[in-house]
């Protein structure tokens, strides 16, 4: 049967193009339209007094040659009167030209544009330049399905406009774009005969949409209102318009087969499987999701209707994501079955779009290696024609699967950096793997067609994203790790200005330590202060506390001259936060040792010190808007249009970063070290833990983790999100001077760092 299906696929009209269709993917907008879009990007990102001194355009023949080099840009300076220069940038796409602009700003004008900060050192005459840059691969991919839950759920058009500009400036030409798919599906399900109530019981709330889309859960945090659906449609149009105008080719949702339970009422004889997301403790009200059997004709019928509706609403760039088995195994490990499933999914895509290219997250190949052995992986990866399936080697800087799976059996793949899980906060990077990994992959795998960034959450460790974004271009001089410290020094100068000496040295120290993790499986979750207390809670580090202290001392010493620079203030707060977080386990361990030895006074002393440290952590976090719980909660409430939406969205925002489920099913996965959350949630949880230890000693009974956990859920965990809904308003504006506070932190806590 598998051979017959493959023959059918190969015989379909348009498949000759589809067999190598990843090479034929190109921007849908004209060269002139991309040039016009660049003018808006320039105006939004460059100080107005310098607009006339930059000229950005896309070459008139930008669509005439899709062979290598896939991306190219020329940057030259032209002399003007009075000794000034005009910087002329011509790319073969809007993205290439935008990358050229950013490269000039970074390396010639000592300036920086990040996710949420802009720092310029522009002055006349602008430095002369004559430079050509080419991309090393066709694609620079961006985003993870989960990012839309952990970072983007409350974003509006202004947020997305700024972020899509950032994508272009960093050379990203293949972003994931999943907004609005529930609204499209809703219309199709209504046409098929489902009721509003049945659809409402299927979709999750806004903060949990990615896991509903991947079939992991249903209903939790829902329902979605008609206002939400309308807003998401309008927002997706805005996102896609800007992406396409700049020459990007966004990846839109395909169809993986995850459908509402009520569809079984419409098709009572359809074949399906009931999926359950690991053993996390969700009830069947929130998991036990329905996956249509891709081999059943109803799968194609429903899938084509949804994909056609999506194309009618949003258009297409022929790239479609589909992940039927994210952290859930197929119903059978028989290679023939897996091959038939892959063929059926791709056949559905082709029925809707003969030029379709399937984009698949490769996370499952790492996460479920016991299932995805060579025969199973080969069956799936070879189930569609070569070139019609792009694999995202999702965590390639740490766990490259192309090595394990025979270069994905020839299917093209993208080498990605996945350095954040759940949007957690920790100084972290794998500098050596980022610098050397893509080059090694290119040498050993001719089917590598791009690099990418696939964080579950953003707004942490920006330096690593800046670094990885350069790995797909010829402009990078980082062909080995030997000159990485020079790169970090340049990063410091453009981030803090020319007087960045000591702060730059602090960054270099971090490059050698926190940003150069060389051991495996740090998923940002083993952070003691935001982990449920127990007698054996661990804290995961690969560097010494002295390393962080050394960097912090350099930053504090640099603060006299840099205290008014916002990027420096943020990094100083982030580094002070990390120092306190890394110091906290010292007092935790002393407290636990005191309990184990029956030392009541010592337990009290170390409990007091630990909680005092959390209070100082709260003070550090309060100085930065990005570190405020109120910022996250208010962004959720701001987009609501009714009191019911306001309450629901705030609950979504709060539950995701705490219990992640009704009763802590994924407790602390998306933990945040935020002001308000530390003082009102984590500190209270730790105080309760220490109280239980003291009570256990006083009563001569062993500490019960289960009893403690149940009391935490009853008195803190569940009430925290329900108590604050539409009642407590956490601050949205920072307070305190981080320079003064960080000096106090050093004076107060540095002495606890043992030689």
XYZ file of C-alpha atoms in Angstrom:
755
model
C 0.000 0.000 0.000
C 2.850 2.367 0.839
C 4.397 1.925 -2.590
C 1.042 2.561 -4.242
C 0.507 5.779 -2.293
C 3.966 7.010 -3.213
C 3.328 6.281 -6.884
C 0.092 8.238 -6.612
C 1.948 11.177 -5.082
C 4.592 11.143 -7.798
C 1.930 11.129 -10.487
C 0.083 14.172 -9.175
C 0.142 17.308 -11.338
C 2.757 19.800 -10.282
C 4.867 17.291 -8.389
C 7.848 17.745 -10.688
C 8.088 21.213 -9.200
C 7.226 19.960 -5.722
C 10.029 17.372 -5.670
C 12.521 20.217 -5.228
C 10.022 22.887 -4.343
C 11.952 24.234 -1.359
C 14.372 25.681 -3.908
C 11.501 27.380 -5.731
C 10.116 29.135 -2.663
C 10.509 32.869 -3.149
C 8.843 36.112 -2.043
C 5.425 36.828 -3.464
C 5.864 40.615 -3.466
C 7.515 42.402 -6.370
C 10.959 43.935 -6.115
C 9.403 47.409 -6.168
C 6.931 46.545 -3.403
C 9.790 45.314 -1.241
C 11.716 48.530 -1.902
C 8.700 50.551 -0.789
C 8.374 48.475 2.384
C 12.016 49.162 3.215
C 11.281 52.874 3.415
C 8.813 52.227 6.204
C 11.287 49.998 8.028
C 13.941 52.708 7.775
C 11.596 55.384 9.121
C 10.483 53.207 12.023
C 13.993 52.287 13.132
C 16.434 55.109 12.350
C 16.488 58.592 13.936
C 14.647 60.985 11.635
C 17.630 63.284 11.140
C 19.476 60.412 9.429
C 16.721 59.198 7.084
C 18.116 61.147 4.142
C 21.549 59.587 4.608
C 20.439 55.993 4.013
C 19.118 54.658 0.729
C 17.643 51.169 0.790
C 16.356 49.278 -2.232
C 15.833 45.859 -3.733
C 17.463 45.054 -7.060
C 15.091 45.288 -10.017
C 15.893 41.728 -11.073
C 15.407 40.241 -7.590
C 13.187 37.409 -8.860
C 15.229 36.545 -11.930
C 17.677 34.138 -10.284
C 16.859 31.838 -7.397
C 20.190 30.046 -7.542
C 22.943 30.737 -5.038
C 23.741 33.124 -3.503
C 20.264 32.983 -2.037
C 20.647 36.248 -0.154
C 22.974 39.040 -1.148
C 23.427 42.691 -0.312
C 25.844 45.413 -1.373
C 26.634 48.280 1.021
C 28.517 51.297 -0.338
C 28.973 54.897 0.706
C 28.610 57.868 -1.612
C 30.189 61.213 -0.747
C 27.918 64.194 -0.281
C 28.653 67.865 0.174
C 30.161 69.131 3.410
C 32.073 65.872 3.813
C 29.029 63.757 4.615
C 28.284 60.279 3.271
C 25.141 58.562 2.074
C 24.963 54.838 2.730
C 23.465 52.985 -0.231
C 22.223 49.453 0.419
C 20.925 47.218 -2.372
C 19.724 43.677 -1.630
C 18.216 40.927 -3.712
C 15.274 40.959 -1.286
C 13.873 43.270 1.342
C 15.266 40.984 4.033
C 18.756 41.052 2.518
C 18.729 44.842 2.337
C 17.451 45.104 5.918
C 20.184 42.752 7.094
C 22.696 44.966 5.300
C 21.365 48.017 7.145
C 21.659 46.261 10.486
C 25.158 45.042 9.676
C 26.231 48.592 8.914
C 24.658 49.917 12.105
C 26.362 47.240 14.188
C 29.837 47.171 12.698
C 30.316 50.653 11.254
C 28.061 52.883 13.388
C 28.421 51.169 16.781
C 24.620 50.960 17.172
C 22.129 48.302 18.174
C 18.476 47.476 17.546
C 17.158 44.664 19.753
C 13.724 43.228 20.513
C 12.854 46.122 22.800
C 15.748 48.587 22.800
C 17.456 50.866 20.284
C 20.821 52.501 20.951
C 22.445 54.674 18.300
C 25.858 56.259 17.980
C 25.211 57.807 14.579
C 27.152 60.946 13.720
C 28.369 62.724 10.600
C 30.139 61.835 8.514
C 28.769 58.325 8.482
C 31.693 55.891 8.144
C 32.612 54.999 4.567
C 31.951 51.439 3.446
C 32.256 49.186 0.400
C 31.077 45.703 1.259
C 29.236 42.751 -0.275
C 27.573 40.120 1.907
C 25.974 36.861 0.849
C 23.959 34.285 2.721
C 25.412 30.823 3.159
C 22.024 29.105 2.896
C 18.596 29.818 1.480
C 16.650 30.118 4.726
C 16.948 31.817 8.092
C 14.069 30.349 10.075
C 12.463 31.859 13.162
C 10.110 30.830 15.946
C 8.796 27.836 17.775
C 5.139 26.875 18.033
C 5.434 27.533 21.777
C 6.656 31.132 21.377
C 3.095 32.116 20.485
C 2.057 31.056 23.981
C 5.020 32.047 26.128
C 5.791 35.434 24.523
C 3.185 36.566 21.981
C -0.382 35.827 23.149
C -1.228 39.426 24.091
C 0.606 41.215 21.286
C -1.080 43.734 19.032
C -0.170 45.290 15.697
C 2.423 47.687 17.114
C 4.255 44.849 18.869
C 4.276 42.734 15.743
C 5.335 45.609 13.494
C 8.387 46.203 15.618
C 9.179 42.513 15.834
C 8.828 41.819 12.124
C 11.189 44.746 11.513
C 13.614 43.070 13.917
C 13.278 39.821 11.978
C 14.167 41.531 8.712
C 17.072 43.415 10.259
C 18.469 40.074 11.393
C 18.064 38.377 8.040
C 15.112 36.155 8.929
C 13.189 35.193 5.810
C 11.199 32.136 6.938
C 9.155 32.980 10.060
C 6.412 30.841 11.507
C 3.035 32.627 11.370
C 0.245 30.779 13.187
C -2.049 33.573 14.403
C -5.716 33.335 13.452
C -5.942 29.654 12.589
C -8.637 28.993 15.190
C -10.890 31.567 13.523
C -10.454 29.818 10.182
C -11.092 26.389 11.683
C -14.150 27.678 13.505
C -15.785 28.686 10.226
C -15.058 25.305 8.671
C -16.358 23.421 11.704
C -19.560 25.465 11.679
C -20.035 24.636 8.004
C -19.530 20.956 8.804
C -22.333 21.108 11.365
C -20.651 21.622 14.726
C -22.323 23.983 17.173
C -20.743 27.051 18.752
C -20.791 25.276 22.106
C -18.958 22.251 20.699
C -16.289 24.441 19.161
C -15.921 26.497 22.341
C -15.293 23.318 24.316
C -12.389 22.451 21.996
C -10.205 25.535 21.677
C -7.903 26.420 24.565
C -7.472 29.883 26.006
C -5.025 32.363 24.411
C -2.032 31.478 26.595
C -2.346 27.771 25.751
C -3.119 27.872 22.023
C 0.182 26.313 20.841
C -0.530 23.093 22.717
C -4.069 22.976 21.437
C -2.736 23.409 17.921
C -0.312 20.521 18.387
C -3.017 18.297 19.845
C -1.535 18.114 23.324
C -4.531 19.611 25.145
C -8.011 20.937 24.539
C -10.341 23.370 26.271
C -8.023 24.501 29.113
C -8.217 28.250 29.599
C -10.979 28.637 27.029
C -13.291 29.466 25.445
C -12.206 31.894 22.766
C -14.654 34.743 22.227
C -15.906 36.064 18.906
C -13.917 39.213 19.674
C -10.757 37.120 19.933
C -11.418 35.400 16.613
C -12.051 38.694 14.824
C -9.006 40.304 16.376
C -6.781 37.374 15.411
C -7.892 37.505 11.773
C -7.139 41.228 11.531
C -3.820 40.755 13.321
C -2.697 37.884 11.086
C -3.413 39.954 7.979
C -1.248 42.738 9.370
C 1.554 40.326 10.296
C 1.578 38.580 6.925
C 1.326 41.811 4.949
C 4.443 43.165 6.618
C 6.360 39.895 6.400
C 5.621 39.478 2.708
C 6.261 43.115 1.901
C 9.819 42.708 3.185
C 10.448 39.576 1.145
C 9.785 36.909 3.765
C 8.107 33.594 3.034
C 6.119 32.810 6.192
C 5.194 29.287 7.256
C 1.439 28.918 7.720
C -0.444 26.129 9.487
C -1.127 22.942 7.584
C -3.389 20.182 8.855
C -2.151 17.542 11.276
C -5.499 15.912 12.068
C -6.276 17.272 15.544
C -10.009 18.002 15.662
C -12.821 18.657 18.168
C -14.395 15.639 19.845
C -17.730 16.678 18.343
C -16.502 15.976 14.832
C -17.125 12.315 15.658
C -20.822 13.199 15.808
C -20.634 14.414 12.214
C -18.504 11.471 11.056
C -19.421 8.568 13.374
C -17.562 5.988 11.274
C -14.284 7.853 10.855
C -11.068 6.194 12.027
C -9.243 8.089 14.735
C -6.829 7.781 17.618
C -7.141 9.219 21.132
C -3.911 10.959 22.126
C -2.721 11.777 25.621
C 0.101 14.201 26.340
C 2.626 12.246 28.372
C 1.375 11.384 31.883
C 0.972 14.904 33.195
C -2.200 14.358 35.188
C -4.666 16.260 32.993
C -8.169 14.831 32.984
C -9.780 13.782 29.727
C -11.627 17.097 29.786
C -8.332 18.711 28.833
C -6.454 15.953 27.043
C -7.536 12.693 25.326
C -7.473 14.682 22.095
C -8.800 13.295 18.816
C -6.364 12.676 15.950
C -8.055 11.621 12.730
C -6.349 8.683 11.080
C -4.558 10.301 8.127
C -5.330 7.222 6.019
C -9.079 7.731 6.396
C -10.619 9.756 3.518
C -12.287 12.056 6.049
C -8.828 13.282 7.102
C -8.188 14.650 3.616
C -11.715 15.983 3.263
C -11.539 17.982 6.499
C -7.886 18.945 6.033
C -8.391 20.299 2.522
C -11.396 22.338 3.644
C -9.358 23.945 6.445
C -6.299 24.590 4.272
C -8.430 25.995 1.444
C -10.194 28.298 3.891
C -6.826 29.460 5.231
C -5.536 30.160 1.721
C -8.703 32.058 0.840
C -8.291 34.244 3.924
C -4.529 34.682 4.150
C -3.010 33.583 0.831
C -0.056 31.233 0.765
C 3.713 31.097 0.431
C 3.534 27.297 -0.038
C 5.179 26.489 3.301
C 3.001 24.589 5.801
C 3.704 23.388 9.318
C 2.249 20.108 10.493
C 3.234 18.256 13.665
C 0.895 15.348 14.397
C 3.173 13.713 16.971
C 4.555 16.450 19.185
C 5.530 14.655 22.425
C 2.966 11.978 21.544
C 3.922 8.822 19.703
C 2.136 7.412 16.653
C -0.348 4.614 17.203
C 2.096 2.055 15.814
C 5.848 1.852 15.370
C 5.513 -0.244 12.215
C 7.501 1.530 9.478
C 4.843 0.791 6.867
C 2.169 2.465 8.996
C 4.354 5.506 9.662
C 5.130 5.837 5.963
C 1.453 5.688 5.051
C 0.673 8.379 7.623
C 3.372 10.687 6.229
C 2.182 10.171 2.672
C -1.429 10.820 3.618
C -0.588 14.090 5.439
C 1.456 15.355 2.508
C -1.177 14.208 0.010
C -3.689 16.403 1.830
C -1.348 19.383 1.505
C -0.908 18.727 -2.216
C -4.635 18.446 -2.750
C -4.975 21.991 -1.448
C -1.718 23.372 -2.878
C 0.233 21.458 -5.571
C 3.328 23.478 -4.646
C 3.111 22.667 -0.943
C 6.238 22.114 1.144
C 5.792 20.430 4.512
C 7.736 22.061 7.373
C 8.097 19.696 10.329
C 9.489 20.380 13.791
C 12.152 17.780 14.520
C 11.721 18.007 18.282
C 10.070 14.593 18.442
C 13.195 12.915 17.087
C 15.122 14.086 20.147
C 12.319 13.996 22.705
C 11.148 10.468 21.832
C 14.338 8.804 20.680
C 13.190 5.454 22.041
C 10.356 5.545 19.531
C 12.000 7.332 16.618
C 14.747 4.877 15.870
C 16.273 4.704 12.413
C 13.560 2.517 10.802
C 10.704 4.697 12.098
C 12.451 7.968 11.222
C 13.360 6.701 7.758
C 9.773 5.619 7.151
C 8.441 9.089 7.903
C 11.184 11.102 6.273
C 11.144 9.142 3.035
C 7.360 8.996 2.837
C 7.292 12.156 0.712
C 9.441 13.111 -2.281
C 12.901 14.513 -1.622
C 12.797 18.270 -1.195
C 9.108 18.487 -0.319
C 9.702 18.151 3.409
C 11.855 20.544 5.440
C 12.967 19.300 8.851
C 13.608 21.819 11.594
C 16.476 20.307 13.588
C 14.991 22.200 16.474
C 17.734 21.954 19.114
C 20.724 21.429 16.859
C 23.198 23.474 18.886
C 22.852 20.952 21.716
C 21.124 17.858 20.356
C 21.618 17.743 16.570
C 19.453 14.972 15.169
C 20.842 15.078 11.651
C 23.877 13.229 12.982
C 21.785 10.482 14.565
C 19.320 10.104 11.693
C 21.639 9.770 8.691
C 21.321 13.414 7.618
C 17.535 13.002 7.731
C 17.841 10.555 4.845
C 18.484 13.365 2.399
C 15.538 15.579 3.240
C 16.533 19.247 3.567
C 16.893 20.515 7.105
C 17.510 23.734 9.009
C 20.039 23.951 11.847
C 18.409 25.760 14.796
C 19.306 27.166 18.193
C 16.757 26.339 20.911
C 18.036 27.993 24.066
C 14.877 28.796 25.995
C 12.151 26.614 27.414
C 8.968 28.089 28.826
C 10.252 31.658 28.620
C 12.327 31.025 31.746
C 15.034 33.441 32.878
C 18.662 32.408 33.262
C 21.936 33.575 31.765
C 22.594 30.784 29.309
C 24.196 30.076 25.980
C 26.232 27.505 24.087
C 28.740 29.788 22.399
C 31.014 27.066 21.099
C 28.141 25.087 19.600
C 26.619 28.181 17.986
C 29.906 29.196 16.385
C 31.040 25.776 15.199
C 27.815 23.789 14.809
C 26.376 25.302 11.602
C 29.749 25.165 9.817
C 30.232 21.516 10.785
C 26.720 20.675 9.585
C 27.310 22.349 6.227
C 30.486 20.337 5.710
C 28.891 17.022 6.564
C 25.335 17.491 5.302
C 24.842 19.024 1.843
C 21.090 18.983 2.525
C 21.386 21.644 5.238
C 19.512 24.603 3.772
C 19.405 27.136 6.589
C 19.944 28.263 10.144
C 17.305 29.318 12.600
C 16.185 30.482 16.025
C 13.557 28.362 17.761
C 13.127 29.617 21.355
C 10.024 28.713 23.312
C 10.185 32.214 24.789
C 12.157 35.347 23.957
C 13.455 38.421 25.838
C 16.367 36.612 27.488
C 20.056 36.360 26.532
C 19.842 38.674 23.537
C 23.561 38.315 22.883
C 23.067 34.693 21.825
C 20.393 35.621 19.283
C 22.602 38.345 17.857
C 25.390 35.804 17.511
C 23.317 33.026 15.960
C 21.711 35.437 13.491
C 25.113 36.034 11.941
C 25.885 32.351 11.414
C 23.988 32.238 8.121
C 25.974 34.997 6.389
C 29.405 35.395 4.841
C 29.952 38.567 6.866
C 30.661 36.582 10.013
C 34.339 36.212 10.777
C 33.556 33.632 13.442
C 34.674 30.494 11.677
C 36.117 29.152 14.931
C 35.825 29.822 18.629
C 39.227 31.464 19.001
C 38.066 35.015 18.314
C 34.700 34.853 20.114
C 35.916 37.216 22.827
C 36.556 39.900 20.198
C 32.984 39.467 19.006
C 31.662 39.882 22.562
C 33.808 43.002 22.955
C 32.241 44.487 19.813
C 28.796 43.558 21.104
C 29.563 45.408 24.359
C 30.693 48.543 22.554
C 27.549 48.790 20.471
C 25.327 47.901 23.424
C 26.829 50.318 25.943
C 28.790 52.800 23.844
C 32.492 53.520 23.366
C 33.092 53.925 27.122
C 32.073 50.356 27.824
C 35.466 49.092 28.988
C 34.679 47.414 32.293
C 31.180 46.325 31.259
C 32.677 44.901 28.082
C 35.147 42.971 30.215
C 32.239 41.682 32.289
C 30.547 40.459 29.112
C 33.702 38.660 28.033
C 33.781 36.961 31.409
C 30.213 35.798 30.855
C 31.185 34.582 27.380
C 33.688 32.272 29.037
C 31.257 31.041 31.695
C 27.474 31.456 31.709
C 27.243 31.808 27.930
C 29.454 28.806 27.267
C 27.521 25.882 28.668
C 29.367 22.692 27.768
C 27.227 20.142 29.618
C 23.866 18.833 28.537
C 20.198 19.330 29.208
C 19.978 22.698 30.920
C 16.420 23.541 29.979
C 16.173 26.648 32.153
C 14.005 24.765 34.637
C 16.532 23.721 37.276
C 16.488 27.139 38.951
C 16.026 26.637 42.664
C 14.227 29.836 43.668
C 11.385 29.181 41.193
C 11.248 25.397 41.693
C 8.821 23.746 44.097
C 10.669 23.424 47.419
C 11.511 19.959 48.665
C 14.242 18.322 50.712
C 16.167 17.550 47.531
C 15.524 20.514 45.241
C 18.510 21.070 42.950
C 20.039 24.028 41.195
C 21.803 23.477 37.884
C 24.912 25.479 36.995
C 28.043 24.814 34.948
C 30.012 27.775 36.258
C 31.060 28.917 39.693
C 29.401 31.588 41.787
C 32.715 33.439 41.614
C 32.306 33.713 37.836
C 29.019 35.601 38.175
C 30.371 37.690 41.043
C 33.412 38.706 38.981
C 31.183 39.904 36.128
C 28.841 41.726 38.486
C 31.734 43.544 40.155
C 32.953 44.722 36.740
C 29.478 45.947 35.820
C 29.038 47.773 39.104
C 32.434 49.415 38.700
C 31.412 50.531 35.202
C 28.106 51.962 36.394
C 29.376 55.473 37.139
C 29.794 56.245 33.446
C 27.030 53.989 32.058
C 24.219 54.414 34.574
C 21.987 56.391 32.189
C 22.176 53.863 29.337
C 19.015 51.743 29.349
C 20.640 48.642 27.865
C 23.281 48.761 30.592
C 20.627 49.187 33.286
C 18.787 46.133 32.014
C 21.927 43.993 31.860
C 23.045 45.134 35.303
C 19.655 44.121 36.704
C 19.794 40.805 34.860
C 23.275 40.090 36.187
C 22.316 41.116 39.746
C 19.295 38.833 39.459
C 21.481 35.936 38.342
C 23.955 36.482 41.177
C 21.223 36.341 43.821
C 19.564 33.342 42.182
C 22.882 31.476 42.131
C 23.616 32.412 45.746
C 20.236 31.279 47.096
C 21.023 27.514 47.044
C 23.770 28.131 49.644
C 21.197 29.074 52.274
C 18.653 26.522 51.106
C 21.187 23.744 51.564
C 22.158 25.047 54.988
C 18.502 25.121 55.993
C 17.907 21.567 54.781
C 21.064 20.352 56.518
C 19.866 22.043 59.690
C 16.524 20.242 59.427
C 18.207 16.903 58.768
C 20.342 17.343 61.905
C 17.510 18.678 64.069
C 19.120 22.131 64.448
C 16.115 24.425 64.967
C 18.039 27.671 65.513
C 20.198 27.126 62.438
C 17.097 26.390 60.364
C 15.532 29.674 61.511
C 18.679 31.653 60.713
C 19.080 30.269 57.201
C 15.380 30.564 56.488
C 15.558 34.235 57.410
C 18.602 34.808 55.216
C 17.008 32.979 52.270
C 13.794 34.999 52.447
C 15.778 38.223 52.867
C 17.627 37.341 49.667
C 14.294 36.899 47.872
C 13.276 40.344 49.100
C 16.434 41.816 47.581
C 15.728 39.886 44.385
C 12.302 41.519 44.316
C 13.934 44.944 44.650
C 16.297 44.234 41.746
C 13.463 43.067 39.500
C 11.295 46.071 40.382
C 13.726 48.383 38.586
C 12.991 47.039 35.075
C 9.667 47.147 33.237
C 10.525 43.855 31.513
C 10.785 42.164 34.929
C 7.357 43.193 36.260
C 4.493 40.740 36.658
C 2.135 43.661 36.130
C 3.454 44.217 32.606
C 2.433 40.682 31.597
C -0.947 40.712 33.338
C -1.948 44.169 32.140
C -0.998 43.321 28.548
C -3.470 40.441 28.768
C -6.245 42.577 30.225
C -5.655 45.470 27.839
C -6.798 43.540 24.769
C -10.077 42.452 26.381
C -13.360 44.043 25.360
C -15.657 42.664 28.048
C -15.341 41.974 31.784
C -15.561 38.245 31.038
C -12.656 38.438 28.585
C -10.634 40.516 31.019
C -11.020 37.944 33.756
C -10.325 35.013 31.456
C -7.235 36.547 29.851
C -5.754 37.480 33.207
C -6.359 33.941 34.436
C -4.631 32.574 31.321
C -1.626 34.834 31.834
C -1.366 33.994 35.516
C -1.980 30.247 35.325
C 0.551 29.701 32.555
C 3.456 31.092 34.591
C 2.453 29.299 37.799
C 0.436 26.072 37.865
C 0.147 25.554 34.081
C -2.986 23.526 34.471
C -5.794 23.097 36.998
C -3.607 21.593 39.722
C -0.002 22.152 38.742
C 0.130 19.602 35.916
C 3.129 21.413 34.409
C 4.054 23.332 37.541
C 6.785 25.977 37.125
C 7.558 25.060 33.507
C 6.992 28.686 32.503
C 8.272 30.157 35.773
C 9.377 33.789 35.684
C 11.592 35.730 38.050
C 9.378 38.801 37.987
C 8.683 41.448 40.582
C 5.318 40.675 42.134
C 5.661 37.002 41.377
C 8.759 36.637 43.563
C 7.309 38.508 46.545
C 3.698 37.345 46.363
C 4.111 33.788 45.107
C 7.590 32.250 45.339
C 8.583 33.861 48.657
C 5.288 32.746 50.214
C 5.810 29.220 48.854
C 9.298 29.077 50.353
C 8.117 30.505 53.682
C 5.447 27.800 53.842
C 8.093 25.152 53.153
C 10.362 26.402 55.912
C 7.398 26.611 58.292
C 6.623 22.964 57.598
C 10.231 21.985 58.272
C 10.146 23.810 61.613
C 6.767 22.279 62.490
C 8.039 18.811 61.633
C 10.993 19.257 63.980
C 8.771 20.638 66.731
C 6.360 17.709 66.461
C 9.062 15.100 65.939
C 7.514 13.967 62.663
C 9.017 13.521 59.232
C 8.357 16.264 56.697
C 5.665 15.193 54.206
C 6.154 16.565 50.701
C 2.641 15.507 49.716
C 0.994 17.317 52.629
C 3.090 20.433 51.978
C 2.205 20.374 48.286
C -1.509 20.080 48.945
C -1.377 23.019 51.363
C 0.589 25.031 48.819
C -2.073 24.371 46.172
C -4.888 25.210 48.580
C -3.441 28.364 50.157
C -1.143 29.800 47.462
C -1.182 27.979 44.128
C -4.848 28.026 43.155
C -5.827 31.246 44.982
C -2.976 33.267 43.462
C -4.537 33.428 40.021
C -8.172 33.521 41.053
C -7.569 36.005 43.875
C -5.929 38.586 41.674
C -8.290 38.376 38.710
C -9.604 41.901 38.134
C -8.841 42.792 41.756
C -5.147 43.290 42.425
C -3.257 45.478 39.997
C 0.463 44.853 40.083
C 2.751 47.774 39.189
C 3.500 48.337 35.518
C 6.125 51.016 36.052
C 9.572 50.287 37.516
C 10.799 51.761 40.783
C 14.279 52.097 42.252
C 17.733 52.790 40.843
C 19.415 49.580 39.728
C 22.885 51.103 40.041
C 22.372 51.942 43.701
C 20.612 48.650 44.386
C 23.288 46.540 42.697
C 25.970 48.240 44.781
C 23.994 47.418 47.895
C 23.640 43.836 46.693
C 27.402 43.498 46.329
C 28.102 45.045 49.695
C 25.533 42.863 51.434
C 25.974 39.498 49.734
C 29.433 39.205 48.180
C 30.921 38.121 51.499
C 28.859 34.944 51.420
C 30.725 33.728 48.329
C 33.343 31.356 49.689
C 36.886 31.541 48.284
